Amino acid sequence: MLALGPVRLATNLLLAPIAGYCDLAFRTICREQGGVGLACTDLLSPQGLLRGSATSLDLAKTNDFDKPIGMQLYGADPAIMADGARWARDHGATVVDINMGCPVDKVTKKDGGSKLLCDPDRAVRLAAAVVEALAPSGIPVTTKMRLGWSEGQPVAETLAPRLAEVGVVAVTIHGRTTEQRFSGVVSHEGIRRVVQAVAGRIPVIGNGDIREPDDVPAMLRATGCQGVMIGRGALSAPWLFSRAWSLLTTGVAPPPPGETEQIEIMRRYLRMMVHNQSERYALHQIRSRISWMAKRFPPCKPFKEAVRLAPDVASVESAFDQFLAGGLRGGTEPGVPNAVIAQSLLS
Ligand SMILES: Cc1cc2nc3c(=O)[nH]c(=O)nc-3n(C[C@H](O)[C@H](O)[C@H](O)COP(=O)(O)O)c2cc1C
């Protein structure tokens, strides 16, 4: 079974960080469906955490059910990252992850995220400082990165062994370069090369383009990786982990939950967001996500529109009820390609 240093995971399936989306409520929904070995917070600014900024504290919110939990930090300054890691240690982190894959300008302009792939020495120094800060607590450190900054210049396969040397216990590899952002298909070959580079030392978690349960064994087989992390695929199917885990352990993936159950999951998710954050937050999230959440329903444009235009949470719940009673159906909407989903998530 997959172990991150001393932390043994119940499954080898992990929920990815997706900034603005994988909050406590969403992680809880995925965990309740089953099959999640580890979930991760979205990327957190150590400065924000240390200053006590309300946004950072909201993003870092966790609870006893939300375990084991990785807290992901981004930045480029070893001392600040070490302080951030100690904060995470004191606020419930099971694992601390260092972001080495974010392509967003706001992060890379300050040398953090995937910009670290352009300066591997700095990346190693940073990881060593975080490992040292957490060593007395026994909390393991992982990193999540892309294959490299540009095509034809792989970095992960040489950086990962160096990170293992300074005490990083696992690496997650999103099989794309920074320049690719979310275009094209994930490179299993690129991930496989990292697996070979650290073979027998630390596990590799493969990431990218997992949409269906079958994609999980395909990733494991093609790359030799020990774990699989799922991001966007979970946004429209929080039960993907449980179905994929059944497939891995029994050879059969059960069908996804029926329509009624899916609506009840949405309702629970909505209520949890109101409870954890606020009605305003819950409304914003559900409006922007209803298209993906109802992606696999039969045509139901009026339902999606009712949710998108709902003035308050009660109206969203009423749309749920009407849908369950057989209303708000029909109409067609064009399919949305995955690259477009990534772009809309990023905007
Ligand atoms: C809108 C958006 C936000 C993301 N935020 C983060 C983040 O905070 N930290 C991180 O390591 N990766 C982040 N990612 C990358 C995902 O974790 C994942 O590596 C990527 O989406 C590929 O996996 P998938 O095809 O399963 O989604 C983000 C991706 C998207 C689309």
mmCIF file of C-alpha atoms and ligand atoms in Angstrom:
data_model
loop_
_atom_site.group_PDB
_atom_site.id
_atom_site.type_symbol
_atom_site.label_atom_id
_atom_site.label_comp_id
_atom_site.label_asym_id
_atom_site.label_seq_id
_atom_site.Cartn_x
_atom_site.Cartn_y
_atom_site.Cartn_z
ATOM 1 C CA MET A 1 0.000 0.000 0.000
ATOM 2 C CA LEU A 2 1.103 3.539 -0.694
ATOM 3 C CA ALA A 3 3.013 5.177 2.171
ATOM 4 C CA LEU A 4 4.189 8.757 2.360
ATOM 5 C CA GLY A 5 7.069 8.255 4.768
ATOM 6 C CA PRO A 6 5.445 7.151 8.022
ATOM 7 C CA VAL A 7 1.916 7.885 6.758
ATOM 8 C CA ARG A 8 0.260 4.797 5.291
ATOM 9 C CA LEU A 9 -2.681 5.606 3.053
ATOM 10 C CA ALA A 10 -5.836 3.497 2.953
ATOM 11 C CA THR A 11 -5.915 3.726 -0.860
ATOM 12 C CA ASN A 12 -3.438 4.923 -3.464
ATOM 13 C CA LEU A 13 -5.876 7.491 -4.875
ATOM 14 C CA LEU A 14 -5.418 11.151 -4.015
ATOM 15 C CA LEU A 15 -7.593 14.226 -4.505
ATOM 16 C CA ALA A 16 -5.610 16.994 -6.221
ATOM 17 C CA PRO A 17 -5.481 20.610 -5.134
ATOM 18 C CA ILE A 18 -7.515 22.814 -7.484
ATOM 19 C CA ALA A 19 -7.252 26.420 -6.332
ATOM 20 C CA GLY A 20 -10.694 27.772 -5.505
ATOM 21 C CA TYR A 21 -12.429 24.393 -5.782
ATOM 22 C CA CYS A 22 -11.057 21.726 -3.450
ATOM 23 C CA ASP A 23 -12.177 23.381 -0.245
ATOM 24 C CA LEU A 24 -13.156 21.552 2.941
ATOM 25 C CA ALA A 25 -16.730 20.981 1.726
ATOM 26 C CA PHE A 26 -15.647 19.442 -1.552
ATOM 27 C CA ARG A 27 -12.969 17.299 0.098
ATOM 28 C CA THR A 28 -15.610 16.073 2.545
ATOM 29 C CA ILE A 29 -17.981 15.123 -0.280
ATOM 30 C CA CYS A 30 -15.232 13.137 -2.016
ATOM 31 C CA ARG A 31 -14.217 11.425 1.221
ATOM 32 C CA GLU A 32 -17.832 10.520 2.021
ATOM 33 C CA GLN A 33 -18.109 8.773 -1.326
ATOM 34 C CA GLY A 34 -15.089 6.663 -0.414
ATOM 35 C CA GLY A 35 -11.801 5.668 -2.007
ATOM 36 C CA VAL A 36 -9.811 8.815 -1.174
ATOM 37 C CA GLY A 37 -6.426 7.927 0.326
ATOM 38 C CA LEU A 38 -5.320 11.536 0.824
ATOM 39 C CA ALA A 39 -6.789 14.913 -0.020
ATOM 40 C CA CYS A 40 -4.893 18.157 -0.260
ATOM 41 C CA THR A 41 -5.729 21.785 0.412
ATOM 42 C CA ASP A 42 -5.451 24.202 -2.453
ATOM 43 C CA LEU A 43 -2.181 26.060 -2.623
ATOM 44 C CA LEU A 44 -1.606 28.187 0.468
ATOM 45 C CA SER A 45 0.547 31.260 0.898
ATOM 46 C CA PRO A 46 2.797 30.838 3.942
ATOM 47 C CA GLN A 47 2.856 34.603 4.398
ATOM 48 C CA GLY A 48 -0.946 34.659 4.382
ATOM 49 C CA LEU A 49 -1.112 31.892 6.972
ATOM 50 C CA LEU A 50 1.478 33.507 9.215
ATOM 51 C CA ARG A 51 -0.254 36.908 8.970
ATOM 52 C CA GLY A 52 -3.548 35.239 9.759
ATOM 53 C CA SER A 53 -5.242 36.517 6.570
ATOM 54 C CA ALA A 54 -8.900 35.456 6.521
ATOM 55 C CA THR A 55 -8.628 34.078 2.970
ATOM 56 C CA SER A 56 -5.629 31.890 3.792
ATOM 57 C CA LEU A 57 -7.185 30.649 7.018
ATOM 58 C CA ASP A 58 -10.382 29.741 5.135
ATOM 59 C CA LEU A 59 -8.371 27.816 2.563
ATOM 60 C CA ALA A 60 -6.497 25.941 5.276
ATOM 61 C CA LYS A 61 -9.673 24.982 7.169
ATOM 62 C CA THR A 62 -9.782 21.293 8.038
ATOM 63 C CA ASN A 63 -11.374 19.028 10.657
ATOM 64 C CA ASP A 64 -11.078 15.523 12.102
ATOM 65 C CA PHE A 65 -13.009 13.901 9.243
ATOM 66 C CA ASP A 66 -10.785 15.622 6.677
ATOM 67 C CA LYS A 67 -7.831 13.325 7.362
ATOM 68 C CA PRO A 68 -5.263 12.451 6.215
ATOM 69 C CA ILE A 69 -4.762 15.919 4.759
ATOM 70 C CA GLY A 70 -1.899 17.406 2.803
ATOM 71 C CA MET A 71 -1.432 21.158 3.171
ATOM 72 C CA GLN A 72 0.180 22.587 0.090
ATOM 73 C CA LEU A 73 2.461 25.613 0.391
ATOM 74 C CA TYR A 74 3.866 27.752 -2.387
ATOM 75 C CA GLY A 75 6.753 30.170 -2.393
ATOM 76 C CA ALA A 76 10.456 30.457 -3.070
ATOM 77 C CA ASP A 77 11.976 31.571 0.222
ATOM 78 C CA PRO A 78 13.253 28.633 2.298
ATOM 79 C CA ALA A 79 12.903 30.420 5.650
ATOM 80 C CA ILE A 80 9.335 31.580 4.994
ATOM 81 C CA MET A 81 8.348 28.160 3.644
ATOM 82 C CA ALA A 82 9.826 26.536 6.754
ATOM 83 C CA ASP A 83 7.765 28.876 8.951
ATOM 84 C CA GLY A 84 4.687 28.076 6.859
ATOM 85 C CA ALA A 85 5.366 24.355 7.293
ATOM 86 C CA ARG A 86 5.517 24.774 11.084
ATOM 87 C CA TRP A 87 2.199 26.622 10.915
ATOM 88 C CA ALA A 88 0.718 23.728 8.922
ATOM 89 C CA ARG A 89 2.112 21.278 11.482
ATOM 90 C CA ASP A 90 0.343 23.183 14.250
ATOM 91 C CA HIS A 91 -2.962 23.376 12.356
ATOM 92 C CA GLY A 92 -3.690 19.782 11.469
ATOM 93 C CA ALA A 93 -1.510 18.866 8.470
ATOM 94 C CA THR A 94 -0.773 15.156 8.067
ATOM 95 C CA VAL A 95 1.595 15.903 5.199
ATOM 96 C CA VAL A 96 3.101 19.145 3.885
ATOM 97 C CA ASP A 97 3.353 19.439 0.114
ATOM 98 C CA ILE A 98 5.468 21.965 -1.778
ATOM 99 C CA ASN A 99 3.975 23.363 -4.979
ATOM 100 C CA MET A 100 6.463 23.132 -7.856
ATOM 101 C CA GLY A 101 3.905 22.975 -10.635
ATOM 102 C CA CYS A 102 1.721 26.080 -10.629
ATOM 103 C CA PRO A 103 2.002 27.898 -14.001
ATOM 104 C CA VAL A 104 0.057 31.005 -12.963
ATOM 105 C CA ASP A 105 1.981 34.293 -13.370
ATOM 106 C CA LYS A 106 1.109 35.587 -9.918
ATOM 107 C CA VAL A 107 3.022 32.624 -8.455
ATOM 108 C CA THR A 108 5.851 32.142 -10.988
ATOM 109 C CA LYS A 109 6.724 35.858 -11.103
ATOM 110 C CA LYS A 110 7.808 35.503 -7.507
ATOM 111 C CA ASP A 111 9.886 32.406 -8.383
ATOM 112 C CA GLY A 112 7.408 29.989 -6.803
ATOM 113 C CA GLY A 113 5.326 27.173 -8.282
ATOM 114 C CA SER A 114 6.688 25.728 -11.506
ATOM 115 C CA LYS A 115 9.327 28.498 -11.741
ATOM 116 C CA LEU A 116 11.244 26.359 -9.259
ATOM 117 C CA LEU A 117 11.759 23.893 -12.105
ATOM 118 C CA CYS A 118 13.952 26.546 -13.737
ATOM 119 C CA ASP A 119 16.185 26.670 -10.658
ATOM 120 C CA PRO A 120 16.526 23.119 -9.335
ATOM 121 C CA ASP A 121 19.187 24.135 -6.786
ATOM 122 C CA ARG A 122 16.741 26.531 -5.196
ATOM 123 C CA ALA A 123 14.011 23.874 -5.297
ATOM 124 C CA VAL A 124 16.277 21.464 -3.417
ATOM 125 C CA ARG A 125 17.291 24.097 -0.847
ATOM 126 C CA LEU A 126 13.649 24.963 -0.311
ATOM 127 C CA ALA A 127 12.632 21.335 0.160
ATOM 128 C CA ALA A 128 15.562 20.710 2.532
ATOM 129 C CA ALA A 129 14.506 23.681 4.687
ATOM 130 C CA VAL A 130 10.915 22.419 4.904
ATOM 131 C CA VAL A 131 12.041 18.858 5.679
ATOM 132 C CA GLU A 132 14.333 20.166 8.425
ATOM 133 C CA ALA A 133 11.584 22.333 9.930
ATOM 134 C CA LEU A 134 9.231 19.346 10.149
ATOM 135 C CA ALA A 135 11.741 16.650 11.098
ATOM 136 C CA PRO A 136 11.118 16.817 14.856
ATOM 137 C CA SER A 137 7.366 16.365 14.302
ATOM 138 C CA GLY A 138 7.729 13.390 11.925
ATOM 139 C CA ILE A 139 5.392 15.093 9.419
ATOM 140 C CA PRO A 140 6.478 14.025 5.936
ATOM 141 C CA VAL A 141 7.136 16.402 3.049
ATOM 142 C CA THR A 142 6.039 15.770 -0.536
ATOM 143 C CA THR A 143 6.293 17.882 -3.687
ATOM 144 C CA LYS A 144 4.006 18.236 -6.679
ATOM 145 C CA MET A 145 5.514 19.274 -9.986
ATOM 146 C CA ARG A 146 5.201 19.229 -13.742
ATOM 147 C CA LEU A 147 7.658 17.442 -16.063
ATOM 148 C CA GLY A 148 9.605 20.635 -16.672
ATOM 149 C CA TRP A 149 9.108 24.199 -17.843
ATOM 150 C CA SER A 150 9.358 23.564 -21.596
ATOM 151 C CA GLU A 151 9.018 20.687 -23.996
ATOM 152 C CA GLY A 152 12.265 18.840 -24.600
ATOM 153 C CA GLN A 153 13.804 20.052 -21.354
ATOM 154 C CA PRO A 154 12.715 17.565 -18.707
ATOM 155 C CA VAL A 155 13.516 18.557 -15.148
ATOM 156 C CA ALA A 156 11.413 16.311 -12.911
ATOM 157 C CA GLU A 157 13.451 13.200 -13.676
ATOM 158 C CA THR A 158 16.674 14.813 -12.413
ATOM 159 C CA LEU A 159 15.091 16.919 -9.681
ATOM 160 C CA ALA A 160 13.067 14.127 -8.044
ATOM 161 C CA PRO A 161 16.113 12.030 -7.008
ATOM 162 C CA ARG A 162 17.729 15.140 -5.510
ATOM 163 C CA LEU A 163 14.562 15.876 -3.543
ATOM 164 C CA ALA A 164 14.518 12.285 -2.285
ATOM 165 C CA GLU A 165 18.092 12.778 -1.104
ATOM 166 C CA VAL A 166 17.127 15.713 1.134
ATOM 167 C CA GLY A 167 14.210 13.800 2.645
ATOM 168 C CA VAL A 168 11.162 14.383 0.439
ATOM 169 C CA VAL A 169 9.098 11.173 0.778
ATOM 170 C CA ALA A 170 7.078 11.210 -2.466
ATOM 171 C CA VAL A 171 6.600 13.291 -5.597
ATOM 172 C CA THR A 172 3.441 13.879 -7.590
ATOM 173 C CA ILE A 173 4.016 14.379 -11.296
ATOM 174 C CA HIS A 174 1.506 16.167 -13.501
ATOM 175 C CA GLY A 175 2.627 14.837 -16.871
ATOM 176 C CA ARG A 176 2.718 18.144 -18.704
ATOM 177 C CA THR A 177 5.206 21.009 -18.967
ATOM 178 C CA THR A 178 4.486 24.500 -17.669
ATOM 179 C CA GLU A 179 4.321 25.850 -21.211
ATOM 180 C CA GLN A 180 1.679 23.274 -22.050
ATOM 181 C CA ARG A 181 -0.491 24.469 -19.195
ATOM 182 C CA PHE A 182 -3.521 22.162 -19.716
ATOM 183 C CA SER A 183 -3.286 21.568 -23.448
ATOM 184 C CA GLY A 184 -2.572 18.280 -25.169
ATOM 185 C CA VAL A 185 -2.616 14.975 -23.371
ATOM 186 C CA VAL A 186 -0.670 13.997 -20.308
ATOM 187 C CA SER A 187 2.649 12.218 -21.017
ATOM 188 C CA HIS A 188 2.714 8.787 -19.400
ATOM 189 C CA GLU A 189 6.218 8.360 -20.778
ATOM 190 C CA GLY A 190 7.382 11.500 -18.948
ATOM 191 C CA ILE A 191 5.931 10.215 -15.671
ATOM 192 C CA ARG A 192 7.480 6.787 -16.262
ATOM 193 C CA ARG A 193 10.926 8.360 -16.562
ATOM 194 C CA VAL A 194 10.542 9.967 -13.145
ATOM 195 C CA VAL A 195 9.360 6.648 -11.680
ATOM 196 C CA GLN A 196 12.519 5.007 -13.014
ATOM 197 C CA ALA A 197 14.724 7.827 -11.722
ATOM 198 C CA VAL A 198 13.574 7.326 -8.110
ATOM 199 C CA ALA A 199 12.841 3.588 -8.251
ATOM 200 C CA GLY A 200 13.354 1.873 -4.922
ATOM 201 C CA ARG A 201 13.676 5.208 -3.099
ATOM 202 C CA ILE A 202 10.404 7.110 -3.059
ATOM 203 C CA PRO A 203 6.971 6.568 -4.610
ATOM 204 C CA VAL A 204 5.690 8.619 -7.525
ATOM 205 C CA ILE A 205 2.066 9.694 -7.781
ATOM 206 C CA GLY A 206 0.956 10.084 -11.385
ATOM 207 C CA ASN A 207 -1.441 12.894 -12.252
ATOM 208 C CA GLY A 208 -3.333 14.186 -15.231
ATOM 209 C CA ASP A 209 -6.434 13.497 -17.335
ATOM 210 C CA ILE A 210 -8.062 10.833 -15.152
ATOM 211 C CA ARG A 211 -11.758 10.960 -16.077
ATOM 212 C CA GLU A 212 -13.042 7.422 -15.718
ATOM 213 C CA PRO A 213 -12.177 4.522 -13.382
ATOM 214 C CA ASP A 214 -10.381 2.732 -16.262
ATOM 215 C CA ASP A 215 -7.940 5.623 -16.568
ATOM 216 C CA VAL A 216 -6.473 4.744 -13.151
ATOM 217 C CA PRO A 217 -5.150 1.241 -13.912
ATOM 218 C CA ALA A 218 -4.059 2.601 -17.315
ATOM 219 C CA MET A 219 -1.935 5.277 -15.573
ATOM 220 C CA LEU A 220 -0.499 2.744 -13.105
ATOM 221 C CA ARG A 221 0.381 0.283 -15.880
ATOM 222 C CA ALA A 222 1.805 2.791 -18.333
ATOM 223 C CA THR A 223 4.009 4.641 -15.837
ATOM 224 C CA GLY A 224 4.742 2.181 -13.012
ATOM 225 C CA CYS A 225 3.700 4.910 -10.558
ATOM 226 C CA GLN A 226 2.495 3.867 -7.114
ATOM 227 C CA GLY A 227 -0.397 6.292 -6.665
ATOM 228 C CA VAL A 228 -2.764 8.343 -8.804
ATOM 229 C CA MET A 229 -3.971 11.878 -8.143
ATOM 230 C CA ILE A 230 -7.255 13.080 -9.600
ATOM 231 C CA GLY A 231 -8.242 16.713 -10.075
ATOM 232 C CA ARG A 232 -10.762 17.946 -12.641
ATOM 233 C CA GLY A 233 -12.300 14.508 -13.098
ATOM 234 C CA ALA A 234 -13.496 14.632 -9.502
ATOM 235 C CA LEU A 235 -15.250 17.987 -9.949
ATOM 236 C CA SER A 236 -17.997 16.347 -11.974
ATOM 237 C CA ALA A 237 -17.726 12.956 -10.265
ATOM 238 C CA PRO A 238 -16.697 13.024 -6.592
ATOM 239 C CA TRP A 239 -17.469 9.260 -6.581
ATOM 240 C CA LEU A 240 -14.659 8.604 -9.078
ATOM 241 C CA PHE A 241 -12.279 7.528 -6.286
ATOM 242 C CA SER A 242 -14.627 4.931 -4.906
ATOM 243 C CA ARG A 243 -15.430 3.521 -8.355
ATOM 244 C CA ALA A 244 -11.749 3.402 -9.323
ATOM 245 C CA TRP A 245 -10.802 1.821 -6.010
ATOM 246 C CA SER A 246 -13.395 -0.906 -6.522
ATOM 247 C CA LEU A 247 -12.020 -1.482 -9.985
ATOM 248 C CA LEU A 248 -8.477 -1.824 -8.609
ATOM 249 C CA THR A 249 -9.439 -4.122 -5.751
ATOM 250 C CA THR A 250 -12.265 -6.214 -7.223
ATOM 251 C CA GLY A 251 -11.869 -5.786 -10.966
ATOM 252 C CA VAL A 252 -15.304 -4.179 -11.280
ATOM 253 C CA ALA A 253 -16.277 -0.512 -11.159
ATOM 254 C CA PRO A 254 -19.794 -0.065 -9.792
ATOM 255 C CA PRO A 255 -22.086 2.313 -11.679
ATOM 256 C CA PRO A 256 -22.067 5.960 -10.631
ATOM 257 C CA PRO A 257 -24.778 7.067 -8.174
ATOM 258 C CA GLY A 258 -28.225 7.600 -9.669
ATOM 259 C CA GLU A 259 -29.740 11.009 -10.347
ATOM 260 C CA THR A 260 -31.481 11.297 -6.974
ATOM 261 C CA GLU A 261 -28.341 10.426 -5.066
ATOM 262 C CA GLN A 262 -26.307 12.875 -7.128
ATOM 263 C CA ILE A 263 -28.738 15.685 -6.361
ATOM 264 C CA GLU A 264 -28.579 14.816 -2.650
ATOM 265 C CA ILE A 265 -24.772 14.965 -2.833
ATOM 266 C CA MET A 266 -25.024 18.424 -4.410
ATOM 267 C CA ARG A 267 -27.452 19.493 -1.702
ATOM 268 C CA ARG A 268 -25.129 18.288 1.019
ATOM 269 C CA TYR A 269 -22.190 20.014 -0.616
ATOM 270 C CA LEU A 270 -24.186 23.262 -0.824
ATOM 271 C CA ARG A 271 -25.236 23.110 2.827
ATOM 272 C CA MET A 272 -21.719 22.309 3.937
ATOM 273 C CA MET A 273 -20.367 25.373 2.147
ATOM 274 C CA VAL A 274 -22.975 27.551 3.852
ATOM 275 C CA HIS A 275 -21.945 26.035 7.184
ATOM 276 C CA ASN A 276 -18.182 26.254 6.629
ATOM 277 C CA GLN A 277 -18.111 29.631 4.925
ATOM 278 C CA SER A 278 -21.203 31.640 4.016
ATOM 279 C CA GLU A 279 -24.332 31.679 1.893
ATOM 280 C CA ARG A 280 -22.655 34.070 -0.535
ATOM 281 C CA TYR A 281 -19.696 31.727 -0.990
ATOM 282 C CA ALA A 282 -21.930 28.670 -1.399
ATOM 283 C CA LEU A 283 -24.032 30.425 -4.023
ATOM 284 C CA HIS A 284 -20.997 31.552 -5.996
ATOM 285 C CA GLN A 285 -19.483 28.055 -5.976
ATOM 286 C CA ILE A 286 -22.626 26.141 -6.875
ATOM 287 C CA ARG A 287 -23.496 28.551 -9.698
ATOM 288 C CA SER A 288 -20.078 28.218 -11.264
ATOM 289 C CA ARG A 289 -19.962 24.443 -10.871
ATOM 290 C CA ILE A 290 -23.437 23.262 -11.717
ATOM 291 C CA SER A 291 -22.595 22.655 -15.393
ATOM 292 C CA TRP A 292 -19.863 20.178 -14.509
ATOM 293 C CA MET A 293 -21.770 18.624 -11.659
ATOM 294 C CA ALA A 294 -24.765 17.954 -13.875
ATOM 295 C CA LYS A 295 -22.543 17.116 -16.845
ATOM 296 C CA ARG A 296 -23.671 13.520 -16.980
ATOM 297 C CA PHE A 297 -27.397 14.199 -16.517
ATOM 298 C CA PRO A 298 -29.774 13.909 -19.461
ATOM 299 C CA PRO A 299 -30.377 17.314 -21.116
ATOM 300 C CA CYS A 300 -31.456 19.737 -18.370
ATOM 301 C CA LYS A 301 -30.610 23.242 -19.477
ATOM 302 C CA PRO A 302 -33.515 24.784 -17.466
ATOM 303 C CA PHE A 303 -32.173 23.110 -14.303
ATOM 304 C CA LYS A 304 -28.645 24.433 -14.800
ATOM 305 C CA GLU A 305 -30.004 27.886 -15.573
ATOM 306 C CA ALA A 306 -32.248 27.871 -12.519
ATOM 307 C CA VAL A 307 -29.203 27.152 -10.352
ATOM 308 C CA ARG A 308 -26.979 29.652 -12.166
ATOM 309 C CA LEU A 309 -29.570 32.427 -11.794
ATOM 310 C CA ALA A 310 -30.702 31.538 -8.271
ATOM 311 C CA PRO A 311 -30.732 34.667 -6.057
ATOM 312 C CA ASP A 312 -30.220 32.675 -2.863
ATOM 313 C CA VAL A 313 -29.472 29.213 -1.507
ATOM 314 C CA ALA A 314 -33.171 28.458 -0.917
ATOM 315 C CA SER A 315 -33.803 28.936 -4.656
ATOM 316 C CA VAL A 316 -30.993 26.495 -5.472
ATOM 317 C CA GLU A 317 -32.582 23.940 -3.168
ATOM 318 C CA SER A 318 -35.924 24.571 -4.810
ATOM 319 C CA ALA A 319 -34.323 23.883 -8.235
ATOM 320 C CA PHE A 320 -33.008 20.610 -6.791
ATOM 321 C CA ASP A 321 -36.521 19.710 -5.622
ATOM 322 C CA GLN A 322 -38.138 20.597 -8.940
ATOM 323 C CA PHE A 323 -35.568 18.531 -10.802
ATOM 324 C CA LEU A 324 -36.171 15.560 -8.532
ATOM 325 C CA ALA A 325 -39.899 15.922 -9.182
ATOM 326 C CA GLY A 326 -39.185 15.560 -12.908
ATOM 327 C CA GLY A 327 -39.141 19.251 -13.861
ATOM 328 C CA LEU A 328 -36.521 21.606 -15.339
ATOM 329 C CA ARG A 329 -35.492 19.136 -17.997
ATOM 330 C CA GLY A 330 -34.837 19.338 -21.739
ATOM 331 C CA GLY A 331 -32.906 21.810 -23.875
ATOM 332 C CA THR A 332 -29.443 21.113 -25.156
ATOM 333 C CA GLU A 333 -26.093 22.615 -24.392
ATOM 334 C CA PRO A 334 -22.899 22.079 -26.392
ATOM 335 C CA GLY A 335 -20.394 19.658 -24.833
ATOM 336 C CA VAL A 336 -17.452 21.369 -23.140
ATOM 337 C CA PRO A 337 -13.966 20.078 -24.025
ATOM 338 C CA ASN A 338 -11.631 19.498 -21.083
ATOM 339 C CA ALA A 339 -9.128 22.163 -22.158
ATOM 340 C CA VAL A 340 -11.955 24.704 -22.069
ATOM 341 C CA ILE A 341 -12.927 23.525 -18.586
ATOM 342 C CA ALA A 342 -9.324 24.037 -17.413
ATOM 343 C CA GLN A 343 -9.253 27.506 -18.936
ATOM 344 C CA SER A 344 -12.565 28.512 -17.417
ATOM 345 C CA LEU A 345 -11.419 27.220 -14.056
ATOM 346 C CA LEU A 346 -8.278 29.279 -14.319
ATOM 347 C CA SER A 347 -10.028 32.519 -15.287
HETATM 348 C C1 LIG B 1 -8.150 25.827 -11.842
HETATM 349 C C2 LIG B 1 -7.032 24.936 -11.420
HETATM 350 C C3 LIG B 1 -6.410 25.181 -10.216
HETATM 351 C C4 LIG B 1 -5.343 24.382 -9.801
HETATM 352 N N1 LIG B 1 -4.762 24.637 -8.578
HETATM 353 C C5 LIG B 1 -3.712 23.884 -8.180
HETATM 354 C C6 LIG B 1 -3.096 24.099 -6.913
HETATM 355 O O1 LIG B 1 -3.518 24.940 -6.104
HETATM 356 N N2 LIG B 1 -2.029 23.336 -6.591
HETATM 357 C C7 LIG B 1 -1.541 22.364 -7.439
HETATM 358 O O2 LIG B 1 -0.560 21.689 -7.100
HETATM 359 N N3 LIG B 1 -2.138 22.112 -8.618
HETATM 360 C C8 LIG B 1 -3.202 22.827 -8.992
HETATM 361 N N4 LIG B 1 -3.822 22.549 -10.183
HETATM 362 C C9 LIG B 1 -3.367 21.403 -10.991
HETATM 363 C C10 LIG B 1 -4.122 20.122 -10.591
HETATM 364 O O3 LIG B 1 -3.848 19.761 -9.275
HETATM 365 C C11 LIG B 1 -3.721 18.956 -11.504
HETATM 366 O O4 LIG B 1 -2.329 18.776 -11.432
HETATM 367 C C12 LIG B 1 -4.101 19.195 -12.968
HETATM 368 O O5 LIG B 1 -5.397 19.741 -13.076
HETATM 369 C C13 LIG B 1 -4.018 17.893 -13.775
HETATM 370 O O6 LIG B 1 -4.792 16.872 -13.185
HETATM 371 P P1 LIG B 1 -6.319 16.538 -13.664
HETATM 372 O O7 LIG B 1 -6.268 16.310 -15.143
HETATM 373 O O8 LIG B 1 -6.685 15.337 -12.859
HETATM 374 O O9 LIG B 1 -7.126 17.757 -13.333
HETATM 375 C C14 LIG B 1 -4.897 23.318 -10.611
HETATM 376 C C15 LIG B 1 -5.564 23.053 -11.817
HETATM 377 C C16 LIG B 1 -6.624 23.828 -12.225
HETATM 378 C C17 LIG B 1 -7.324 23.505 -13.518
#
